[in-house]
Amino acid sequence: MTYSVTKRKFDVVIVGAGGSGMRASLQLARAGLNVAVLSKVFPTRSHTVAAQGGIGASLGNMNEDNWHYHFYDTVKGGDWLGDQDAIEFMCREAPNVVYDLEHMGMPFDRNADGTIYQRPFGGHTANYGEKAVERACAAADRTGHAMLHTLYQQNVKAKTSFFVEWMALDLIRDADGDVIGVTALEMETGDVHILQAKTTLLATGGAGRIFAASTNAYINTGDGLGMAARAGIPLQDMEFWQFHPTGVAGAGVLLTEGCRGEGAILINGNGERFMERYAPTLKDLAPRDFVSRSMDQEIKEGRGCGPNKDYLLLKLDHLGAETIMKRLPSVLEIGHNFANVDITKEPIPVVPTIHYQMGGIPTNIHGQVVTQNAENKSEVVNGLYAVGECSCVSVHGANRLGTNSLLDLLVFGRAAGNHIVEFNKQSKAHKPLPADAADLPLARLARLDGASSGEYAQDVANALRASMQHHAGVFRTQAILDEGVVQIAEMRKRVEAINLKDKSKVFNTARIEALEVENLIEVAQATIISAAARHESRGAHSVAEYGDTPENPLGRNDTEWLRHTLWHKEGNRLSYKPVQMKPLTVDSIALKTRTF
Ligand SMILES: Cc1cc2nc3c(=O)[nH]c(=O)nc-3n(C[C@H](O)[C@H](O)[C@H](O)COP(=O)(O)OP(=O)(O)OC[C@H]3O[C@@H](n4cnc5c(N)ncnc54)[C@H](O)[C@@H]3O)c2cc1C
């Protein structure tokens, strides 16, 4: 098959029309820049639309709160791996970006006095861990839906150009290492395009689809991470994957932590509210890694529910039908549709389910992508930015607090937008395109089109997902991780030999899926290699061998492992970089414990 490659020029190309991409594009379009936003799906179908619970900001509308508490909770919730300069920036900016949204017309729920309604959420406390606090700004349990539609409408008004059902394939880097655009496949025609830009921003969202049981949309295949890895940019902290405690058992669909924020509780097979034992202060509202591990423990020790004792129950009926219908209408629908349960009357079966990647493409607080040079020194990649779940700034450390992702999208989407506007004022001309600008994606497509034998993409993807589910789960062991490293290396050979049965051009979803699997494998390998090398338990990375001693019940090893991992595709190797540790230091009392 031959592809005619057309060329277009923009000031800025953004890959991804979720909350982060559209918050950035809004800033750029409002400043009068010529901005193109690419998306595999219609913008308002991006995964941000599925976010339920809320946006974290210390507005203090319902209880005393301030950004210092939010900062402390985020550092502690992230098990001290978050960069504190970035966390401070995010928590201080939080009220501003929420009020911005309010002024754009976001339909938040309201208190009687007209202020934005806020609910408690896991790990968010007042007065440094004393008690749970109402910090999650919510629009019922459809906060992401309301936010994404608000941002889309504002972008339409600001005249952002959207390229819908366009799949970005690869970054274009010139001989200086600068990024000067992307190549993309237009799904409707099957044609390949070069989109040249002074600045390129990746906002491709998460890659939760590397696991078999996931709360993530099917499009969450980590394309931005694959593109970065193939362009020689390392991926940071990929061993840290968050399991959400309440995915519907068997279905994977999420029941927001907002349920527990509104007062729902988890119970085991004996009818006991077991979180009281694990987290005496925050109970069911402890951070997600903590609750997920406690649930796993209950199941392992035979206190699960059902004939196989392999799930737990989330009980909501005591909240009353009126509160449920007002505050949690989607959860009510999900109960009916995915578990055949009326949550106003009976509890619903839940298990910890993969939800969020803490790692991603390394950036600074302006959203600029940073790589490491040969001397392991951090260096900005000119022309390339990343924001949202595909990036790692890193505010979530080893475990994200609920509501901090929507916040991250808004704060860093806007910050990156502002920084790019400044850059565009200085840089007038586009850099010239190298002759080989489209060679890499054309070679990838040619291989797929030329294959006449081999497995189909969906079979390889399913095998990869099953392997990751087994080898990189809630509780890991060194042996299982090491076995995973070998299996995923084998899996890469299978990905490289994928066969495409249908080779037609127009809207060929099989070709799209095959291209996505080439991104999944980069994310999976980054994850398993990084995880097998981290010989400690921290946040969501919990390894049986490194924990549970009386001196160190959590298994964290700050002397050796208080550092960020970087996985480099070239050579399949790792390097490390320090965590930004001020103002809370290793010597602070709080660092030594992580009780809730
Ligand atoms: C069910 C669920 C509930 C959640 N609830 C909350 C919550 O209440 N609060 C909270 O803070 N967080 C929540 N999260 C997390 C949060 O919603 C996500 O982390 C966040 O929305 C990701 O936004 P994003 O802008 O990074 O990417 P996304 O919204 O995932 O958008 C990614 C975009 O990239 C595009 N894209 C991807 N690859 C390509 C490509 N190759 N070419 C072109 N376009 C591409 C997609 O089409 C899409 O437009 C939830 C997550 C889930 C799954």
XYZ file of C-alpha atoms and ligand atoms in Angstrom:
649
model
C 0.000 0.000 0.000
C 1.292 3.495 -0.759
C 0.529 6.463 1.395
C 0.504 10.005 0.047
C 1.858 12.211 2.797
C 0.434 15.738 3.022
C 1.930 18.541 5.099
C 0.249 21.204 7.248
C 1.677 23.915 9.505
C 0.444 25.208 12.874
C 1.888 27.264 15.707
C 1.019 24.460 18.119
C -0.161 20.864 17.705
C -1.795 19.198 20.702
C -2.286 15.445 20.696
C -5.304 14.711 22.891
C -8.615 16.464 23.551
C -9.190 15.375 27.168
C -9.266 17.805 30.082
C -5.538 18.557 29.939
C -5.304 19.013 26.157
C -8.367 21.247 26.021
C -7.313 23.342 29.032
C -3.998 24.012 27.265
C -5.568 24.625 23.842
C -7.972 27.135 25.364
C -5.089 29.211 26.686
C -3.411 29.122 23.249
C -6.485 29.821 21.125
C -7.460 32.708 23.395
C -3.981 34.178 22.833
C -4.622 34.080 19.076
C -2.282 31.185 18.214
C -3.059 28.791 15.386
C -3.649 25.580 17.355
C -4.647 22.112 16.130
C -5.968 19.494 18.558
C -5.932 15.849 17.408
C -8.104 13.179 18.970
C -8.810 9.515 18.275
C -12.432 10.155 19.304
C -14.780 13.133 19.426
C -13.307 15.458 22.123
C -16.121 14.993 24.631
C -15.682 11.201 24.501
C -12.139 11.404 25.962
C -11.712 9.507 29.228
C -11.972 12.693 31.312
C -15.707 12.463 30.613
C -15.862 9.379 32.855
C -14.421 11.115 35.939
C -17.034 11.032 38.639
C -15.955 12.196 42.076
C -14.531 15.701 41.936
C -11.698 18.215 41.620
C -9.496 18.782 44.691
C -9.123 22.410 45.836
C -8.917 23.875 49.339
C -11.780 26.335 48.887
C -12.859 25.683 52.464
C -16.535 26.105 51.587
C -17.783 23.562 54.113
C -14.985 23.272 56.647
C -11.759 25.068 57.472
C -9.151 24.225 54.830
C -6.034 25.713 53.217
C -3.473 24.765 50.577
C -0.845 23.739 53.181
C -3.077 20.852 54.317
C -3.675 19.850 50.689
C 0.089 19.975 50.057
C 0.858 17.815 53.096
C -1.816 15.236 52.174
C -0.519 14.997 48.601
C 3.099 14.505 49.699
C 2.139 11.904 52.295
C -0.461 10.183 50.082
C 2.203 9.872 47.363
C 4.496 8.122 49.878
C 7.064 10.938 49.579
C 7.990 10.323 45.940
C 6.232 13.448 44.617
C 8.323 16.509 43.722
C 7.381 19.058 46.344
C 7.942 22.164 44.176
C 5.361 20.826 41.704
C 2.955 19.800 44.477
C 3.172 23.241 46.071
C 2.475 24.896 42.709
C -0.538 22.640 42.109
C -2.118 23.047 45.551
C -1.654 26.844 45.595
C -3.158 27.204 42.109
C -6.068 24.825 42.805
C -8.681 27.378 43.953
C -7.829 29.659 40.979
C -8.352 26.987 38.335
C -11.621 25.864 39.939
C -12.942 29.453 40.014
C -11.810 29.806 36.384
C -13.993 26.823 35.501
C -16.866 28.218 37.520
C -16.636 31.455 35.530
C -16.662 29.477 32.281
C -20.045 28.089 33.304
C -19.192 24.709 34.828
C -22.393 23.424 36.493
C -21.024 22.554 39.957
C -23.403 21.359 42.678
C -24.126 24.174 45.137
C -24.417 24.642 48.893
C -27.384 26.520 50.313
C -25.263 29.720 50.428
C -24.464 29.419 46.692
C -20.841 28.285 47.075
C -19.466 25.188 45.293
C -20.414 21.876 46.964
C -17.408 19.862 48.212
C -17.287 16.278 49.468
C -14.635 14.380 51.469
C -12.269 12.105 49.501
C -9.600 9.505 50.292
C -6.488 10.883 52.011
C -7.694 14.511 52.085
C -7.537 15.860 55.637
C -7.699 18.995 57.731
C -4.980 20.021 60.139
C -2.343 17.577 58.875
C -4.128 14.255 59.122
C -6.445 15.010 62.021
C -9.748 14.317 60.244
C -11.244 13.968 56.768
C -12.078 17.261 55.049
C -14.520 18.298 52.292
C -12.209 19.273 49.420
C -13.583 17.597 46.258
C -15.516 20.142 44.149
C -18.253 18.110 42.513
C -21.003 18.140 39.929
C -23.002 15.162 41.304
C -20.983 12.070 40.258
C -20.477 13.453 36.744
C -17.747 16.006 37.437
C -15.527 15.005 34.501
C -18.509 15.085 32.159
C -19.419 18.625 33.224
C -15.794 19.767 33.065
C -15.030 18.322 29.626
C -18.165 19.791 28.063
C -17.413 23.188 29.608
C -13.879 23.139 28.194
C -15.061 21.978 24.774
C -17.621 24.774 24.523
C -15.018 27.365 25.484
C -12.647 25.985 22.832
C -15.323 26.185 20.155
C -15.853 29.810 21.150
C -12.087 30.486 21.000
C -11.858 28.856 17.529
C -9.555 25.948 18.325
C -9.228 23.614 15.272
C -10.109 20.002 16.093
C -8.957 17.030 14.023
C -11.376 14.336 15.134
C -10.585 10.654 14.544
C -6.982 11.418 13.724
C -4.416 9.165 15.370
C -0.974 10.642 16.014
C 1.705 8.084 15.116
C 5.127 9.498 15.941
C 7.005 12.618 16.983
C 9.243 14.345 14.454
C 12.669 15.244 15.884
C 15.332 17.053 13.877
C 19.107 16.643 13.980
C 19.339 18.994 17.009
C 16.928 16.755 18.907
C 14.178 19.415 18.777
C 10.584 18.269 18.293
C 9.018 19.954 15.259
C 5.661 18.232 14.921
C 3.952 14.865 14.593
C 2.844 12.412 11.960
C -0.775 11.267 12.082
C -3.175 8.846 10.424
C -6.564 10.192 9.356
C -8.831 7.281 10.187
C -11.595 8.095 7.715
C -9.292 8.004 4.680
C -6.316 6.034 5.976
C -3.979 8.819 4.782
C -0.822 9.890 6.604
C -0.178 13.572 7.373
C 2.730 15.595 8.670
C 1.628 18.291 11.115
C 4.487 20.715 11.528
C 4.525 22.916 14.638
C 6.737 25.296 16.600
C 5.499 23.489 19.696
C 4.002 20.023 20.162
C 2.092 19.074 23.292
C 1.244 15.497 24.271
C -1.998 15.103 26.249
C -2.852 11.526 25.340
C -4.098 10.380 28.757
C -3.403 7.122 30.574
C -2.550 3.603 29.478
C -4.767 1.586 31.826
C -5.492 -0.782 28.969
C -2.189 -2.590 29.521
C -4.133 -4.475 32.231
C -6.981 -6.977 31.749
C -9.319 -5.521 34.400
C -9.392 -1.742 34.105
C -11.672 1.218 34.803
C -10.171 2.941 31.755
C -11.714 3.624 28.345
C -10.661 1.337 25.467
C -8.781 4.233 23.847
C -6.407 4.543 26.846
C -3.518 2.746 25.197
C -0.625 5.021 26.136
C 0.024 6.345 22.623
C 1.870 9.447 23.832
C 4.162 7.279 25.944
C 4.890 5.000 22.990
C 5.620 8.027 20.792
C 7.952 9.507 23.410
C 9.760 6.203 23.975
C 10.318 5.683 20.242
C 11.686 9.242 20.009
C 14.342 8.492 22.636
C 12.593 10.141 25.606
C 12.607 8.161 28.878
C 9.455 7.257 30.843
C 9.404 8.075 34.551
C 8.156 6.078 37.585
C 6.247 3.581 35.483
C 6.258 0.957 38.269
C 3.533 2.900 40.079
C 0.002 1.939 38.973
C -3.018 2.737 41.062
C -5.668 0.146 41.819
C -8.988 1.792 42.644
C -10.636 -0.029 45.559
C -14.128 -0.036 44.067
C -14.369 -1.374 40.535
C -17.573 -3.416 40.035
C -16.471 -7.057 40.508
C -16.268 -8.830 37.156
C -17.083 -5.709 35.094
C -14.264 -3.278 35.983
C -16.556 -0.234 35.782
C -15.708 2.366 38.410
C -17.792 3.307 41.433
C -16.381 6.663 42.504
C -14.596 7.173 45.806
C -17.243 9.882 46.156
C -19.513 7.019 47.341
C -17.331 6.655 50.424
C -17.030 10.456 50.542
C -20.800 10.571 50.922
C -20.656 7.922 53.682
C -20.658 4.490 51.978
C -18.600 1.785 53.717
C -16.762 -1.387 52.736
C -17.749 -4.643 54.424
C -16.281 -8.161 54.353
C -17.873 -11.623 54.308
C -18.531 -11.415 58.074
C -20.413 -8.142 57.619
C -17.564 -6.284 59.359
C -16.460 -2.717 58.479
C -12.867 -3.922 58.198
C -11.214 -0.567 57.332
C -11.628 0.462 60.970
C -8.893 -2.044 61.795
C -6.432 -0.910 59.101
C -6.923 2.888 59.239
C -8.453 3.909 62.588
C -8.633 7.643 61.739
C -9.609 7.840 58.061
C -11.170 4.355 57.842
C -12.753 3.872 54.376
C -11.276 7.198 53.262
C -7.614 6.208 53.598
C -5.580 6.605 50.347
C -6.300 4.126 47.572
C -3.134 2.018 47.775
C -3.852 1.491 51.458
C -7.515 0.522 51.014
C -6.781 -1.747 48.009
C -4.114 -3.646 49.936
C -6.419 -4.000 52.946
C -9.116 -5.446 50.671
C -6.636 -7.850 49.124
C -5.615 -8.940 52.615
C -9.236 -9.597 53.638
C -9.766 -11.766 50.555
C -6.481 -13.646 51.113
C -7.381 -14.373 54.722
C -10.727 -15.886 53.702
C -13.012 -12.990 54.652
C -14.169 -12.200 51.102
C -17.809 -12.392 49.990
C -19.676 -14.640 47.540
C -19.323 -18.355 46.772
C -15.597 -17.983 46.031
C -14.967 -15.356 48.713
C -13.247 -13.272 46.048
C -14.832 -9.829 46.376
C -15.991 -7.362 49.054
C -19.136 -5.284 49.349
C -19.724 -1.540 49.151
C -22.742 -0.627 51.240
C -24.674 2.539 50.347
C -28.310 1.853 51.301
C -27.955 3.683 54.667
C -27.350 6.968 52.761
C -31.005 6.960 51.724
C -32.477 6.913 48.224
C -32.806 10.715 48.101
C -29.097 11.405 48.702
C -28.108 8.650 46.291
C -30.295 10.050 43.521
C -29.065 13.594 44.103
C -25.343 13.003 44.679
C -24.642 9.630 43.036
C -27.075 9.189 40.132
C -24.522 7.522 37.823
C -23.516 5.050 40.530
C -27.186 4.084 40.843
C -27.317 3.440 37.079
C -24.025 1.523 37.076
C -25.356 -0.717 39.879
C -28.413 -1.602 37.806
C -26.578 -2.047 34.499
C -23.363 -3.781 35.519
C -24.199 -5.704 38.713
C -27.993 -6.028 38.622
C -28.065 -4.425 42.065
C -30.287 -1.654 43.417
C -27.760 0.203 45.591
C -30.530 1.983 47.499
C -31.483 -1.441 48.903
C -28.474 -3.776 48.849
C -24.650 -3.658 48.801
C -22.701 -4.002 45.554
C -19.752 -6.414 44.910
C -16.409 -4.625 44.373
C -12.717 -5.493 43.849
C -9.579 -3.329 43.457
C -9.277 -2.538 39.715
C -6.493 -0.830 37.748
C -7.284 2.849 37.419
C -4.426 5.309 36.979
C -0.750 5.570 36.078
C 1.313 7.730 38.401
C 4.295 7.664 36.012
C 4.663 9.094 32.521
C 6.650 11.453 30.333
C 8.921 13.526 32.623
C 8.217 17.270 32.670
C 8.958 20.393 34.702
C 6.211 22.617 36.154
C 5.817 24.480 32.840
C 4.938 21.190 31.130
C 8.240 21.117 29.206
C 9.467 17.560 28.632
C 12.810 16.820 30.302
C 15.118 14.019 29.302
C 18.505 12.924 30.647
C 21.720 13.468 28.701
C 24.663 11.072 28.565
C 25.964 12.431 31.924
C 22.546 11.773 33.532
C 21.803 15.513 33.705
C 18.231 16.716 33.100
C 17.714 18.580 29.829
C 14.629 20.217 28.297
C 13.530 18.785 24.922
C 12.971 21.901 22.797
C 9.511 22.140 21.271
C 7.922 19.338 23.306
C 5.474 19.583 26.214
C 3.328 16.977 27.992
C 0.407 17.409 30.400
C -2.253 15.279 32.059
C -2.126 11.580 32.843
C 0.487 10.823 30.168
C 2.937 13.163 31.925
C 4.852 12.883 35.180
C 5.617 16.244 36.738
C 5.519 14.533 39.433
C 2.700 15.578 41.750
C 1.264 12.151 42.521
C 4.481 10.434 43.599
C 3.928 6.749 44.252
C 0.165 7.001 44.806
C -2.293 9.659 43.595
C -5.005 11.049 45.845
C -8.474 11.010 44.295
C -9.480 14.387 42.737
C -5.856 15.395 42.205
C -5.851 14.264 38.575
C -8.599 16.564 37.320
C -6.760 19.257 39.259
C -3.438 18.323 37.637
C -5.068 18.620 34.166
C -6.335 22.122 34.905
C -3.251 23.499 36.660
C -0.614 22.135 34.303
C -2.780 22.427 31.176
C -3.079 26.131 31.876
C 0.583 26.534 32.936
C 1.838 24.801 29.781
C -0.496 26.958 27.675
C 0.892 30.126 29.246
C 4.501 29.007 28.767
C 3.931 28.121 25.111
C 2.323 31.524 24.464
C 5.483 33.200 25.819
C 7.721 30.964 23.683
C 5.706 31.759 20.570
C 6.232 35.471 21.107
C 9.988 34.908 20.735
C 10.082 32.237 18.066
C 8.794 33.508 14.716
C 9.696 30.777 12.222
C 9.142 27.023 11.970
C 12.316 24.927 11.890
C 12.764 23.107 8.548
C 11.407 19.569 8.260
C 14.042 16.850 7.871
C 13.739 14.659 4.757
C 13.019 11.570 6.881
C 10.183 13.227 8.867
C 7.640 10.478 8.123
C 10.002 7.504 7.703
C 9.378 5.876 11.083
C 5.555 5.678 10.901
C 5.681 4.727 7.204
C 8.012 1.849 8.050
C 5.662 0.741 10.860
C 2.711 0.819 8.456
C 4.653 -0.944 5.696
C 5.523 -3.783 8.052
C 1.870 -4.270 9.001
C 0.728 -4.070 5.368
C 3.426 -6.517 4.256
C 2.713 -9.179 6.908
C 1.096 -12.329 5.587
C 1.245 -14.517 8.692
C 1.306 -14.007 12.435
C -1.172 -13.350 15.224
C -3.884 -10.709 15.183
C -3.494 -7.555 17.253
C -6.391 -8.282 19.622
C -5.009 -11.726 20.529
C -1.562 -10.347 21.294
C -3.123 -7.441 23.244
C -5.222 -9.816 25.344
C -2.203 -12.008 26.137
C -0.207 -8.903 27.097
C -3.011 -7.684 29.382
C -3.367 -11.050 31.095
C 0.367 -11.158 31.691
C 0.491 -7.646 33.171
C -2.521 -8.375 35.388
C -0.722 -11.380 36.838
C 2.793 -9.970 37.037
C 2.176 -6.394 38.164
C -0.860 -6.632 40.477
C -1.830 -5.110 43.863
C 0.646 -7.319 45.736
C 3.829 -8.146 43.881
C 6.640 -10.589 44.656
C 10.166 -10.371 43.307
C 9.822 -13.782 41.618
C 6.558 -12.840 39.865
C 8.040 -9.531 38.701
C 11.197 -11.230 37.386
C 9.076 -13.777 35.518
C 7.065 -10.852 34.104
C 10.235 -9.249 32.714
C 10.922 -12.406 30.685
C 7.301 -12.786 29.529
C 6.969 -9.185 28.382
C 10.238 -9.441 26.427
C 8.724 -12.478 24.639
C 5.546 -10.500 24.109
C 7.493 -7.787 22.276
C 8.511 -10.362 19.638
C 4.833 -11.255 19.189
C 3.939 -7.577 18.800
C 6.648 -7.171 16.171
C 5.104 -10.026 14.154
C 1.435 -8.936 14.259
C -0.535 -9.746 11.124
C -3.274 -7.586 9.636
C -5.981 -9.584 7.892
C -7.929 -6.623 6.544
C -5.528 -4.312 4.732
C -8.084 -1.823 3.417
C -7.471 1.877 4.033
C -10.814 3.457 4.897
C -11.676 3.427 8.618
C -9.688 0.281 9.245
C -9.993 -0.185 13.006
C -7.834 -3.323 12.899
C -4.895 -1.217 11.704
C -5.548 1.316 14.479
C -5.596 -1.468 17.061
C -2.338 -2.926 15.754
C -0.708 0.501 16.002
C -2.046 0.868 19.543
C -0.550 -2.458 20.600
C 2.848 -1.089 19.540
C 2.306 1.594 22.193
C 0.990 -0.827 24.826
C 4.164 -2.882 24.644
C 6.357 0.158 25.391
C 4.268 0.992 28.463
C 4.167 -2.629 29.633
C 7.906 -3.093 29.293
C 8.661 0.220 31.021
C 6.370 -0.864 33.871
C 7.713 -4.344 34.436
C 11.405 -3.431 34.100
C 11.047 -0.458 36.462
C 9.020 -2.501 38.967
C 11.368 -5.491 39.043
C 14.308 -3.174 39.747
C 12.744 -1.244 42.657
C 13.664 -3.309 45.696
C 11.330 -1.727 48.220
C 7.606 -1.178 48.814
C 6.392 2.382 48.284
C 2.879 3.650 47.535
C 1.221 1.512 44.907
C 4.368 -0.597 44.371
C 4.062 -3.212 47.094
C 6.430 -6.195 46.979
C 5.984 -9.014 49.509
C 9.718 -9.369 50.205
C 10.145 -5.701 51.113
C 7.699 -5.011 53.876
C 6.061 -6.077 57.029
C 9.030 -6.086 59.389
C 8.318 -4.648 62.850
C 10.915 -1.873 62.306
C 9.556 -0.973 58.899
C 5.984 -2.127 58.420
C 5.627 -0.466 55.047
C 8.888 -1.646 53.542
C 10.033 1.731 52.241
C 13.783 2.144 51.893
C 14.465 5.875 51.790
C 18.231 5.519 51.896
C 18.412 3.721 48.575
C 15.090 4.283 46.833
C 13.953 7.838 47.476
C 14.485 8.546 43.753
C 12.632 8.598 40.463
C 13.043 5.789 37.958
C 13.648 6.545 34.263
C 13.183 3.745 31.696
C 14.924 4.212 28.346
C 13.645 2.195 25.393
C 17.058 2.236 23.765
C 18.983 -0.505 25.509
C 15.921 -1.295 27.691
C 17.832 0.307 30.562
C 17.098 2.321 33.705
C 18.583 5.460 35.212
C 17.482 7.438 38.264
C 17.058 11.035 39.356
C 16.528 12.695 42.750
C 13.174 13.672 44.250
C 12.613 17.374 44.984
C 12.352 17.090 48.784
C 11.707 20.575 50.183
C 10.231 21.732 52.560
C 9.394 18.273 54.001
C 12.627 16.341 54.440
C 13.589 12.768 55.273
C 14.244 13.864 58.851
C 10.733 15.132 59.429
C 8.804 12.929 61.836
C 5.962 12.459 59.396
C 8.210 10.785 56.869
C 8.885 7.867 59.158
C 5.242 6.803 59.461
C 2.360 6.449 57.065
C -0.642 5.702 59.215
C -4.101 7.022 58.453
C -13.658 6.072 35.485
C -12.707 7.132 35.933
C -13.075 8.056 36.907
C -12.189 9.046 37.325
N -12.584 9.951 38.270
C -11.736 10.950 38.637
C -12.144 11.969 39.553
O -13.276 12.017 40.014
N -11.250 12.915 39.894
C -9.983 12.935 39.389
O -9.214 13.836 39.744
N -9.579 11.988 38.512
C -10.429 11.018 38.119
N -10.004 10.072 37.211
C -8.711 10.240 36.557
C -8.812 11.314 35.495
O -10.123 11.357 34.982
C -7.854 11.101 34.335
O -6.558 10.929 34.833
C -7.871 12.292 33.408
O -9.187 12.602 33.008
C -7.004 12.109 32.179
O -7.138 13.267 31.391
P -6.160 13.545 30.180
O -6.474 14.909 29.655
O -4.766 13.297 30.578
O -6.530 12.435 29.098
P -7.910 11.831 28.549
O -9.105 12.513 29.067
O -7.808 10.366 28.717
O -7.830 12.196 27.012
C -6.835 11.649 26.168
C -7.023 12.233 24.794
O -5.942 11.834 23.959
C -6.439 11.397 22.717
N -5.447 10.482 22.154
C -4.833 9.439 22.739
N -3.959 8.878 21.883
C -4.037 9.589 20.741
C -3.395 9.508 19.475
N -2.487 8.563 19.206
N -3.735 10.400 18.522
C -4.671 11.355 18.748
N -5.294 11.478 19.931
C -4.971 10.603 20.899
C -7.785 10.776 23.036
O -8.584 10.711 21.886
C -8.297 11.782 24.080
O -8.850 12.891 23.413
C -10.891 9.092 36.773
C -10.512 8.176 35.802
C -11.406 7.190 35.395
C -10.934 6.185 34.376
